[in-house]
mmCIF file of C-alpha atoms in Angstrom:
data_model
loop_
_atom_site.group_PDB
_atom_site.id
_atom_site.type_symbol
_atom_site.label_atom_id
_atom_site.label_comp_id
_atom_site.label_asym_id
_atom_site.label_seq_id
_atom_site.Cartn_x
_atom_site.Cartn_y
_atom_site.Cartn_z
ATOM 1 C CA MET A 164 26.042 72.303 48.277
ATOM 2 C CA LYS A 165 24.962 75.611 46.811
ATOM 3 C CA ILE A 166 25.616 78.950 48.479
ATOM 4 C CA LYS A 167 21.872 79.387 49.003
ATOM 5 C CA ASP A 168 21.861 76.228 51.149
ATOM 6 C CA ILE A 169 24.567 77.722 53.375
ATOM 7 C CA ILE A 170 22.655 81.010 53.524
ATOM 8 C CA ALA A 171 19.638 79.110 54.870
ATOM 9 C CA VAL A 172 21.786 77.857 57.754
ATOM 10 C CA LEU A 173 23.220 81.331 58.365
ATOM 11 C CA GLU A 174 19.718 82.784 58.524
ATOM 12 C CA GLU A 175 18.757 80.178 61.104
ATOM 13 C CA MET A 176 21.706 81.402 63.176
ATOM 14 C CA ALA A 177 20.998 85.105 62.603
ATOM 15 C CA PRO A 178 17.646 85.899 60.919
ATOM 16 C CA LEU A 179 18.041 88.949 58.686
ATOM 17 C CA ALA A 180 14.833 90.372 60.136
ATOM 18 C CA TYR A 181 16.694 90.823 63.443
ATOM 19 C CA ALA A 182 19.090 93.342 61.846
ATOM 20 C CA GLU A 183 18.808 97.076 62.443
ATOM 21 C CA ASP A 184 17.196 99.137 59.675
ATOM 22 C CA PHE A 185 20.424 101.064 58.974
ATOM 23 C CA ASP A 186 22.445 97.892 58.441
ATOM 24 C CA ASN A 187 23.428 96.028 55.268
ATOM 25 C CA VAL A 188 23.307 92.303 55.939
ATOM 26 C CA GLY A 189 22.906 89.133 53.911
ATOM 27 C CA LEU A 190 24.472 88.238 50.570
ATOM 28 C CA LEU A 191 26.408 91.321 49.440
ATOM 29 C CA VAL A 192 28.397 89.894 46.525
ATOM 30 C CA GLY A 193 27.883 86.774 44.435
ATOM 31 C CA ASP A 194 25.263 84.368 43.111
ATOM 32 C CA SER A 195 23.401 82.216 45.626
ATOM 33 C CA GLU A 196 22.927 79.486 42.983
ATOM 34 C CA THR A 197 26.699 78.903 42.740
ATOM 35 C CA LYS A 198 28.031 75.629 44.126
ATOM 36 C CA SER A 199 30.239 76.337 47.135
ATOM 37 C CA THR A 200 33.775 75.002 47.346
ATOM 38 C CA GLY A 201 34.314 76.097 50.942
ATOM 39 C CA ILE A 202 33.519 78.753 53.546
ATOM 40 C CA LEU A 203 35.991 81.217 55.040
ATOM 41 C CA VAL A 204 34.715 82.993 58.171
ATOM 42 C CA CYS A 205 36.234 86.344 59.108
ATOM 43 C CA HIS A 206 35.591 89.572 60.974
ATOM 44 C CA ASP A 207 36.061 91.936 58.012
ATOM 45 C CA ALA A 208 36.080 90.915 54.329
ATOM 46 C CA LEU A 209 39.144 92.952 53.359
ATOM 47 C CA GLU A 210 41.331 92.379 50.313
ATOM 48 C CA ASN A 211 43.823 90.244 52.271
ATOM 49 C CA VAL A 212 40.942 88.038 53.424
ATOM 50 C CA ILE A 213 39.778 87.593 49.829
ATOM 51 C CA ASP A 214 43.379 86.560 48.990
ATOM 52 C CA GLU A 215 43.176 84.030 51.811
ATOM 53 C CA ALA A 216 39.887 82.681 50.447
ATOM 54 C CA ILE A 217 41.457 82.262 47.000
ATOM 55 C CA LYS A 218 44.455 80.450 48.494
ATOM 56 C CA LYS A 219 42.234 78.119 50.551
ATOM 57 C CA ASN A 220 39.741 77.466 47.721
ATOM 58 C CA CYS A 221 36.792 79.024 49.519
ATOM 59 C CA ASN A 222 34.295 80.790 47.280
ATOM 60 C CA LEU A 223 32.097 82.023 50.124
ATOM 61 C CA VAL A 224 33.356 84.524 52.681
ATOM 62 C CA VAL A 225 31.136 84.929 55.726
ATOM 63 C CA CYS A 226 32.024 88.131 57.550
ATOM 64 C CA PHE A 227 30.715 89.859 60.641
ATOM 65 C CA HIS A 228 31.043 93.457 59.414
ATOM 66 C CA PRO A 229 29.546 94.213 55.972
ATOM 67 C CA ILE A 230 32.245 95.398 53.543
ATOM 68 C CA LEU A 231 29.442 97.220 51.693
ATOM 69 C CA PHE A 232 27.764 99.461 54.219
ATOM 70 C CA SER A 233 26.737 102.731 52.588
ATOM 71 C CA GLY A 234 25.875 103.571 48.991
ATOM 72 C CA ILE A 235 28.497 102.999 46.326
ATOM 73 C CA LYS A 236 28.291 104.458 42.806
ATOM 74 C CA LYS A 237 31.575 103.271 41.307
ATOM 75 C CA ILE A 238 33.839 100.263 41.717
ATOM 76 C CA THR A 239 37.220 101.391 40.430
ATOM 77 C CA GLY A 240 39.507 100.040 43.133
ATOM 78 C CA LYS A 241 40.342 103.464 44.565
ATOM 79 C CA ASN A 242 39.756 102.433 48.218
ATOM 80 C CA TYR A 243 39.871 99.334 50.427
ATOM 81 C CA VAL A 244 36.144 98.604 49.955
ATOM 82 C CA GLU A 245 36.262 98.729 46.166
ATOM 83 C CA ARG A 246 39.482 96.700 45.986
ATOM 84 C CA ALA A 247 37.971 93.903 48.079
ATOM 85 C CA ILE A 248 34.780 93.837 46.023
ATOM 86 C CA LEU A 249 36.662 93.863 42.699
ATOM 87 C CA LYS A 250 38.867 90.986 43.763
ATOM 88 C CA ALA A 251 35.900 88.992 45.032
ATOM 89 C CA ILE A 252 33.977 89.462 41.779
ATOM 90 C CA LYS A 253 36.991 88.641 39.592
ATOM 91 C CA ASN A 254 37.507 85.393 41.487
ATOM 92 C CA ASP A 255 33.833 84.383 41.780
ATOM 93 C CA ILE A 256 33.841 84.734 45.547
ATOM 94 C CA ALA A 257 30.578 85.512 47.333
ATOM 95 C CA ILE A 258 30.455 87.667 50.472
ATOM 96 C CA TYR A 259 27.788 87.309 53.158
ATOM 97 C CA ALA A 260 27.538 89.565 56.244
ATOM 98 C CA VAL A 261 25.669 88.946 59.512
ATOM 99 C CA HIS A 262 26.434 92.053 61.637
ATOM 100 C CA THR A 263 23.427 93.352 63.625
ATOM 101 C CA ALA A 264 21.350 90.278 62.749
ATOM 102 C CA LEU A 265 23.723 88.476 65.121
ATOM 103 C CA ASP A 266 24.105 91.496 67.435
ATOM 104 C CA ASN A 267 20.384 91.326 68.217
ATOM 105 C CA HIS A 268 20.226 87.556 68.708
ATOM 106 C CA SER A 269 19.945 86.254 72.263
ATOM 107 C CA ALA A 270 22.772 83.787 71.561
ATOM 108 C CA GLY A 271 24.807 86.207 69.445
ATOM 109 C CA VAL A 272 27.553 88.784 69.888
ATOM 110 C CA ASN A 273 26.678 89.987 73.363
ATOM 111 C CA LYS A 274 25.895 86.534 74.777
ATOM 112 C CA ILE A 275 29.297 85.427 73.488
ATOM 113 C CA PHE A 276 30.805 88.486 75.249
ATOM 114 C CA CYS A 277 29.019 87.565 78.500
ATOM 115 C CA ASP A 278 30.006 83.902 78.293
ATOM 116 C CA ILE A 279 33.700 84.762 77.862
ATOM 117 C CA LEU A 280 33.510 86.879 81.020
ATOM 118 C CA GLY A 281 31.516 84.241 82.888
ATOM 119 C CA LEU A 282 28.453 86.428 83.499
ATOM 120 C CA GLU A 283 25.336 84.633 84.710
ATOM 121 C CA ASN A 284 21.585 85.368 84.661
ATOM 122 C CA THR A 285 21.976 87.272 81.397
ATOM 123 C CA LYS A 286 19.181 89.180 79.670
ATOM 124 C CA ILE A 287 18.828 91.636 76.786
ATOM 125 C CA LEU A 288 19.797 95.211 77.672
ATOM 126 C CA ILE A 289 17.702 96.997 75.010
ATOM 127 C CA PRO A 290 14.808 94.752 73.880
ATOM 128 C CA LYS A 291 13.705 95.226 70.276
ATOM 129 C CA GLN A 292 10.582 97.310 69.789
ATOM 130 C CA ASN A 293 7.659 96.935 67.335
ATOM 131 C CA PHE A 294 8.681 93.404 66.380
ATOM 132 C CA ILE A 295 5.712 91.406 67.635
ATOM 133 C CA GLN A 296 2.424 90.952 65.787
ATOM 134 C CA LYS A 297 -0.817 89.293 66.797
ATOM 135 C CA LEU A 298 -3.062 87.105 64.658
ATOM 136 C CA VAL A 299 -6.753 86.699 65.457
ATOM 137 C CA THR A 300 -8.790 84.139 63.534
ATOM 138 C CA TYR A 301 -12.050 82.175 63.882
ATOM 139 C CA THR A 302 -13.016 78.597 63.068
ATOM 140 C CA VAL A 303 -15.396 75.826 64.092
ATOM 141 C CA PRO A 304 -14.372 73.697 67.135
ATOM 142 C CA GLU A 305 -13.548 70.595 65.074
ATOM 143 C CA ASN A 306 -10.976 72.594 63.065
ATOM 144 C CA ALA A 307 -9.485 74.584 65.949
ATOM 145 C CA GLN A 308 -6.764 72.147 67.062
ATOM 146 C CA LYS A 309 -5.500 71.641 63.502
ATOM 147 C CA VAL A 310 -5.283 75.393 62.912
ATOM 148 C CA ARG A 311 -3.581 76.064 66.245
ATOM 149 C CA GLN A 312 -0.955 73.383 65.710
ATOM 150 C CA ALA A 313 -0.207 74.618 62.187
ATOM 151 C CA LEU A 314 0.274 78.153 63.526
ATOM 152 C CA PHE A 315 2.601 76.859 66.244
ATOM 153 C CA ASP A 316 4.591 74.860 63.691
ATOM 154 C CA ALA A 317 4.994 78.050 61.622
ATOM 155 C CA GLY A 318 6.583 79.837 64.578
ATOM 156 C CA ALA A 319 3.609 81.543 66.184
ATOM 157 C CA GLY A 320 2.766 81.237 69.857
ATOM 158 C CA THR A 321 6.253 81.543 71.310
ATOM 159 C CA ILE A 322 6.628 83.898 74.285
ATOM 160 C CA GLY A 323 10.015 83.912 76.010
ATOM 161 C CA ASN A 324 10.668 80.435 77.415
ATOM 162 C CA TYR A 325 7.194 79.185 76.431
ATOM 163 C CA ASP A 326 5.764 77.911 73.150
ATOM 164 C CA ASN A 327 2.350 76.727 71.929
ATOM 165 C CA CYS A 328 0.877 79.872 73.529
ATOM 166 C CA SER A 329 -2.600 80.964 72.436
ATOM 167 C CA PHE A 330 -5.827 82.393 73.787
ATOM 168 C CA ASN A 331 -9.113 80.789 72.792
ATOM 169 C CA SER A 332 -12.667 81.938 73.378
ATOM 170 C CA ASN A 333 -16.058 80.643 72.287
ATOM 171 C CA GLY A 334 -18.666 82.617 70.388
ATOM 172 C CA THR A 335 -21.194 82.583 67.588
ATOM 173 C CA GLY A 336 -20.281 83.338 63.994
ATOM 174 C CA THR A 337 -22.774 84.443 61.331
ATOM 175 C CA TYR A 338 -22.512 84.613 57.547
ATOM 176 C CA LYS A 339 -24.559 84.247 54.357
ATOM 177 C CA GLY A 340 -22.918 83.156 51.107
ATOM 178 C CA ASN A 341 -23.816 84.504 47.663
ATOM 179 C CA ALA A 342 -24.401 82.516 44.480
ATOM 180 C CA LYS A 343 -20.654 81.983 43.960
ATOM 181 C CA SER A 344 -20.000 80.745 47.477
ATOM 182 C CA ASN A 345 -19.393 77.159 48.521
ATOM 183 C CA PRO A 346 -19.773 77.093 52.329
ATOM 184 C CA VAL A 347 -18.393 74.143 54.272
ATOM 185 C CA VAL A 348 -20.943 74.780 56.997
ATOM 186 C CA GLY A 349 -24.437 75.953 55.951
ATOM 187 C CA LYS A 350 -25.883 76.700 52.518
ATOM 188 C CA ARG A 351 -25.523 79.580 50.060
ATOM 189 C CA HIS A 352 -28.170 82.347 50.245
ATOM 190 C CA LYS A 353 -29.034 81.228 53.799
ATOM 191 C CA LEU A 354 -27.970 83.049 56.967
ATOM 192 C CA THR A 355 -25.899 80.632 58.992
ATOM 193 C CA GLU A 356 -25.170 80.804 62.699
ATOM 194 C CA THR A 357 -22.515 78.440 64.029
ATOM 195 C CA GLU A 358 -20.422 77.934 67.126
ATOM 196 C CA GLU A 359 -16.885 79.197 66.538
ATOM 197 C CA ILE A 360 -13.631 79.458 68.468
ATOM 198 C CA LYS A 361 -11.630 82.665 68.362
ATOM 199 C CA ILE A 362 -7.897 81.900 68.298
ATOM 200 C CA GLU A 363 -5.283 84.518 69.178
ATOM 201 C CA VAL A 364 -1.519 84.013 68.810
ATOM 202 C CA THR A 365 1.515 86.308 68.690
ATOM 203 C CA PHE A 366 4.517 85.959 66.389
ATOM 204 C CA GLU A 367 7.666 87.756 65.228
ATOM 205 C CA LYS A 368 6.687 89.984 62.323
ATOM 206 C CA HIS A 369 9.109 88.450 59.813
ATOM 207 C CA LEU A 370 7.157 85.181 60.162
ATOM 208 C CA GLN A 371 3.921 86.740 58.885
ATOM 209 C CA SER A 372 3.925 85.095 55.449
ATOM 210 C CA SER A 373 4.610 81.599 56.823
ATOM 211 C CA VAL A 374 2.041 82.046 59.596
ATOM 212 C CA LEU A 375 -0.628 83.139 57.109
ATOM 213 C CA LYS A 376 0.232 80.262 54.778
ATOM 214 C CA ALA A 377 -0.207 77.832 57.672
ATOM 215 C CA LEU A 378 -3.564 79.429 58.470
ATOM 216 C CA PHE A 379 -4.888 79.259 54.909
ATOM 217 C CA ASP A 380 -3.591 75.716 54.315
ATOM 218 C CA ASN A 381 -5.229 74.309 57.439
ATOM 219 C CA HIS A 382 -8.432 76.310 57.817
ATOM 220 C CA LEU A 383 -11.491 74.562 56.403
ATOM 221 C CA TYR A 384 -13.478 77.685 55.495
ATOM 222 C CA GLU A 385 -13.656 78.900 51.912
ATOM 223 C CA GLU A 386 -13.061 82.472 53.130
ATOM 224 C CA VAL A 387 -10.793 82.752 56.167
ATOM 225 C CA ALA A 388 -11.532 85.635 58.532
ATOM 226 C CA TYR A 389 -8.433 86.955 60.269
ATOM 227 C CA GLU A 390 -6.907 90.138 61.677
ATOM 228 C CA ILE A 391 -3.267 91.106 62.275
ATOM 229 C CA TYR A 392 -2.203 93.736 64.793
ATOM 230 C CA GLU A 393 1.202 95.244 65.512
ATOM 231 C CA LEU A 394 1.873 95.190 69.250
ATOM 232 C CA GLN A 395 3.860 97.704 71.275
ATOM 233 C CA ASN A 396 5.360 94.966 73.470
ATOM 234 C CA SER A 397 9.143 94.761 73.679
ATOM 235 C CA HIS A 398 10.705 91.497 72.520
ATOM 236 C CA GLN A 399 12.644 90.311 75.555
ATOM 237 C CA ASN A 400 14.726 87.771 73.613
ATOM 238 C CA ILE A 401 15.833 90.022 70.744
ATOM 239 C CA GLY A 402 17.739 93.264 71.072
ATOM 240 C CA LEU A 403 21.035 95.067 71.553
ATOM 241 C CA GLY A 404 23.406 94.601 74.447
ATOM 242 C CA MET A 405 23.150 92.271 77.402
ATOM 243 C CA ILE A 406 23.446 92.451 81.153
ATOM 244 C CA GLY A 407 24.490 89.784 83.627
ATOM 245 C CA GLU A 408 26.167 89.158 86.966
ATOM 246 C CA PHE A 409 29.358 87.691 88.339
ATOM 247 C CA GLU A 410 28.991 85.034 90.981
ATOM 248 C CA ASN A 411 31.465 86.988 93.100
ATOM 249 C CA ALA A 412 32.010 90.744 92.959
ATOM 250 C CA MET A 413 35.492 92.155 92.367
ATOM 251 C CA ASN A 414 37.115 95.532 92.793
ATOM 252 C CA GLU A 415 37.282 97.880 89.809
ATOM 253 C CA LYS A 416 40.943 97.517 88.931
ATOM 254 C CA ASP A 417 40.866 93.724 89.181
ATOM 255 C CA PHE A 418 37.718 93.761 87.059
ATOM 256 C CA LEU A 419 39.341 95.757 84.245
ATOM 257 C CA LEU A 420 42.491 93.607 84.330
ATOM 258 C CA PHE A 421 40.255 90.530 84.144
ATOM 259 C CA VAL A 422 38.388 91.965 81.127
ATOM 260 C CA LYS A 423 41.661 92.953 79.459
ATOM 261 C CA ASP A 424 42.938 89.386 79.791
ATOM 262 C CA LYS A 425 39.731 87.633 78.706
ATOM 263 C CA MET A 426 39.072 89.910 75.714
ATOM 264 C CA ILE A 427 42.770 90.166 74.770
ATOM 265 C CA ALA A 428 42.583 93.951 74.872
ATOM 266 C CA ASN A 429 45.789 95.933 74.418
ATOM 267 C CA GLY A 430 44.376 98.854 76.346
ATOM 268 C CA ILE A 431 41.199 99.919 78.125
ATOM 269 C CA ARG A 432 39.991 103.512 78.463
ATOM 270 C CA HIS A 433 37.652 103.985 81.398
ATOM 271 C CA SER A 434 35.827 106.535 83.521
ATOM 272 C CA ALA A 435 36.859 107.371 87.086
ATOM 273 C CA PHE A 436 36.815 104.601 89.654
ATOM 274 C CA ARG A 437 33.950 104.938 92.139
ATOM 275 C CA GLY A 438 35.466 102.756 94.835
ATOM 276 C CA LYS A 439 32.642 100.214 94.515
ATOM 277 C CA LYS A 440 32.622 96.501 93.757
ATOM 278 C CA ILE A 441 31.686 95.239 90.293
ATOM 279 C CA LYS A 442 29.054 92.520 90.184
ATOM 280 C CA LYS A 443 26.387 93.508 87.651
ATOM 281 C CA VAL A 444 27.845 94.200 84.191
ATOM 282 C CA ALA A 445 26.289 95.450 80.947
ATOM 283 C CA VAL A 446 28.013 94.768 77.627
ATOM 284 C CA LEU A 447 27.464 95.877 74.048
ATOM 285 C CA GLY A 448 29.909 94.709 71.403
ATOM 286 C CA GLY A 449 31.024 97.370 68.932
ATOM 287 C CA SER A 450 29.942 101.011 69.118
ATOM 288 C CA GLY A 451 27.661 101.257 72.131
ATOM 289 C CA SER A 452 27.722 104.793 73.459
ATOM 290 C CA PHE A 453 23.978 105.114 72.782
ATOM 291 C CA ALA A 454 23.346 102.505 75.495
ATOM 292 C CA ILE A 455 25.068 104.231 78.423
ATOM 293 C CA LYS A 456 21.746 105.425 79.862
ATOM 294 C CA ASN A 457 20.235 101.962 79.400
ATOM 295 C CA ALA A 458 23.097 100.424 81.368
ATOM 296 C CA ILE A 459 22.609 102.947 84.164
ATOM 297 C CA GLN A 460 18.838 102.367 84.236
ATOM 298 C CA ALA A 461 19.427 98.612 84.397
ATOM 299 C CA GLY A 462 21.506 99.082 87.531
ATOM 300 C CA ALA A 463 24.821 97.968 86.043
ATOM 301 C CA ASP A 464 27.981 98.520 88.082
ATOM 302 C CA ALA A 465 29.975 98.642 84.842
ATOM 303 C CA PHE A 466 29.330 98.977 81.118
ATOM 304 C CA LEU A 467 31.749 97.496 78.582
ATOM 305 C CA THR A 468 31.600 98.683 74.976
ATOM 306 C CA ALA A 469 33.729 100.512 72.380
ATOM 307 C CA ASP A 470 34.244 103.689 70.336
ATOM 308 C CA LEU A 471 33.478 106.091 73.176
ATOM 309 C CA LYS A 472 34.244 109.770 72.619
ATOM 310 C CA TYR A 473 35.837 112.089 75.179
ATOM 311 C CA HIS A 474 32.641 113.708 76.427
ATOM 312 C CA GLN A 475 30.769 110.427 76.611
ATOM 313 C CA PHE A 476 32.884 109.339 79.566
ATOM 314 C CA TYR A 477 31.223 112.154 81.550
ATOM 315 C CA GLU A 478 27.906 110.351 81.020
ATOM 316 C CA ALA A 479 28.972 107.768 83.583
ATOM 317 C CA GLU A 480 27.902 110.463 86.110
ATOM 318 C CA ASN A 481 29.579 108.441 88.875
ATOM 319 C CA LYS A 482 26.712 105.938 88.531
ATOM 320 C CA LEU A 483 28.760 103.154 86.949
ATOM 321 C CA LEU A 484 32.225 102.342 85.603
ATOM 322 C CA LEU A 485 32.310 103.007 81.865
ATOM 323 C CA ALA A 486 34.989 101.174 79.854
ATOM 324 C CA ASP A 487 36.000 101.224 76.178
ATOM 325 C CA ILE A 488 37.826 97.975 75.461
ATOM 326 C CA GLY A 489 38.126 98.424 71.661
ATOM 327 C CA HIS A 490 35.717 97.693 68.823
ATOM 328 C CA PHE A 491 37.453 94.626 67.428
ATOM 329 C CA GLU A 492 38.243 93.338 70.906
ATOM 330 C CA SER A 493 34.607 93.474 72.020
ATOM 331 C CA GLU A 494 33.558 91.330 69.053
ATOM 332 C CA ARG A 495 36.671 89.213 68.584
ATOM 333 C CA TYR A 496 35.093 85.837 69.433
ATOM 334 C CA THR A 497 32.150 86.260 67.063
ATOM 335 C CA LYS A 498 33.838 84.614 64.086
ATOM 336 C CA ASN A 499 34.737 81.610 66.264
ATOM 337 C CA TYR A 500 31.069 81.261 67.185
ATOM 338 C CA ILE A 501 30.027 81.373 63.510
ATOM 339 C CA VAL A 502 32.558 78.675 62.590
ATOM 340 C CA ASP A 503 31.415 76.424 65.449
ATOM 341 C CA TYR A 504 27.763 76.912 64.500
ATOM 342 C CA LEU A 505 28.348 76.091 60.826
ATOM 343 C CA ARG A 506 30.447 73.023 61.627
ATOM 344 C CA LYS A 507 27.636 71.634 63.764
ATOM 345 C CA LYS A 508 25.066 72.230 61.037
ATOM 346 C CA ILE A 509 27.098 71.400 57.914
ATOM 347 C CA LEU A 510 29.123 68.216 58.198
ATOM 348 C CA ASN A 511 32.025 67.062 56.015
ATOM 349 C CA PHE A 512 32.500 70.470 54.403
ATOM 350 C CA ALA A 513 35.371 72.957 54.402
ATOM 351 C CA ILE A 514 34.563 75.636 56.996
ATOM 352 C CA ILE A 515 37.687 77.626 57.802
ATOM 353 C CA LEU A 516 38.405 80.298 60.410
ATOM 354 C CA SER A 517 40.327 83.162 58.834
ATOM 355 C CA GLU A 518 43.870 83.643 60.098
ATOM 356 C CA GLU A 519 43.976 87.298 59.045
ATOM 357 C CA ASN A 520 43.887 89.954 61.764
ATOM 358 C CA THR A 521 41.698 92.722 60.351
ATOM 359 C CA ASN A 522 41.774 94.996 63.400
ATOM 360 C CA PRO A 523 42.759 98.421 61.976
ATOM 361 C CA VAL A 524 43.685 99.809 65.412
ATOM 362 C CA LYS A 525 47.284 99.310 66.550
ATOM 363 C CA TYR A 526 48.822 100.016 69.940
ATOM 364 C CA LEU A 527 52.323 101.044 71.052
#
């Protein structure tokens, strides 16, 4: 199995198009055409993790956080990023990062967070914007079903829990072909009027090329008329953070002790107790201070995230309990999820969970 074959599985799990624009995801180091000897899954691809990969004969490291995040002009081994990259290159080890591609997935980082806590009725906290496009095309009735099904097979027509969604309307199409034309219906140089069906479907924008290919391959016209629009609709199944509910509410202190135990947190910083029960909880793995207002607007009793600064605790405004459980801690089960996913998709292959603890934060 080549690394590119594993990448295809990883992109099924976390499509790169789901990632935030600022992020650096995908294959960061290595050649996708290389035959893989094994996969090591980790949280951070540090030098000690590369050593572990060498020891365990894994030439592909799949990490959550990208070791290469911002621009780099030299690789001289002067810092932890450069040392990890140098060692990976010297030992022909590829590095692939998922990060916000999995953060934004409805089954990704924040769903894992919710599942560990036992939250129910979960939904995306901050749905992704400007991610949905709409295709409008026209064809004769006898070709309509074939075109629709091809578009559905390419990923179009999925809205939330529904698929095969389209809108169809009848009308009259007109055209006149020139000397170079070869019309399927009508004759060149002659104005043709024919009954047509207008087909409208929505799709995630990264699917545009495959949707258009399906259209062109299955439409019977020589020249295919179509339009693509970018919609302002939010994508309810893709986005950052998640919110859900406990079956039974608990008091604030018991809630934080419960979170500390489930997320194996060595310490939790939190805003003032409000003396109210916790039932509805928002979560955002990693640095999530930007989502405090979203959690409040969603009616959360508590918001769990990480990397909060001193003044950001004031933003709780006595409207919810704000808790910083630690960056690593809020994402700690992500690598386990990746391993489980790969083992279900790739059988009889070495897929190893890293034993290295890459959390840089220590506690007394």
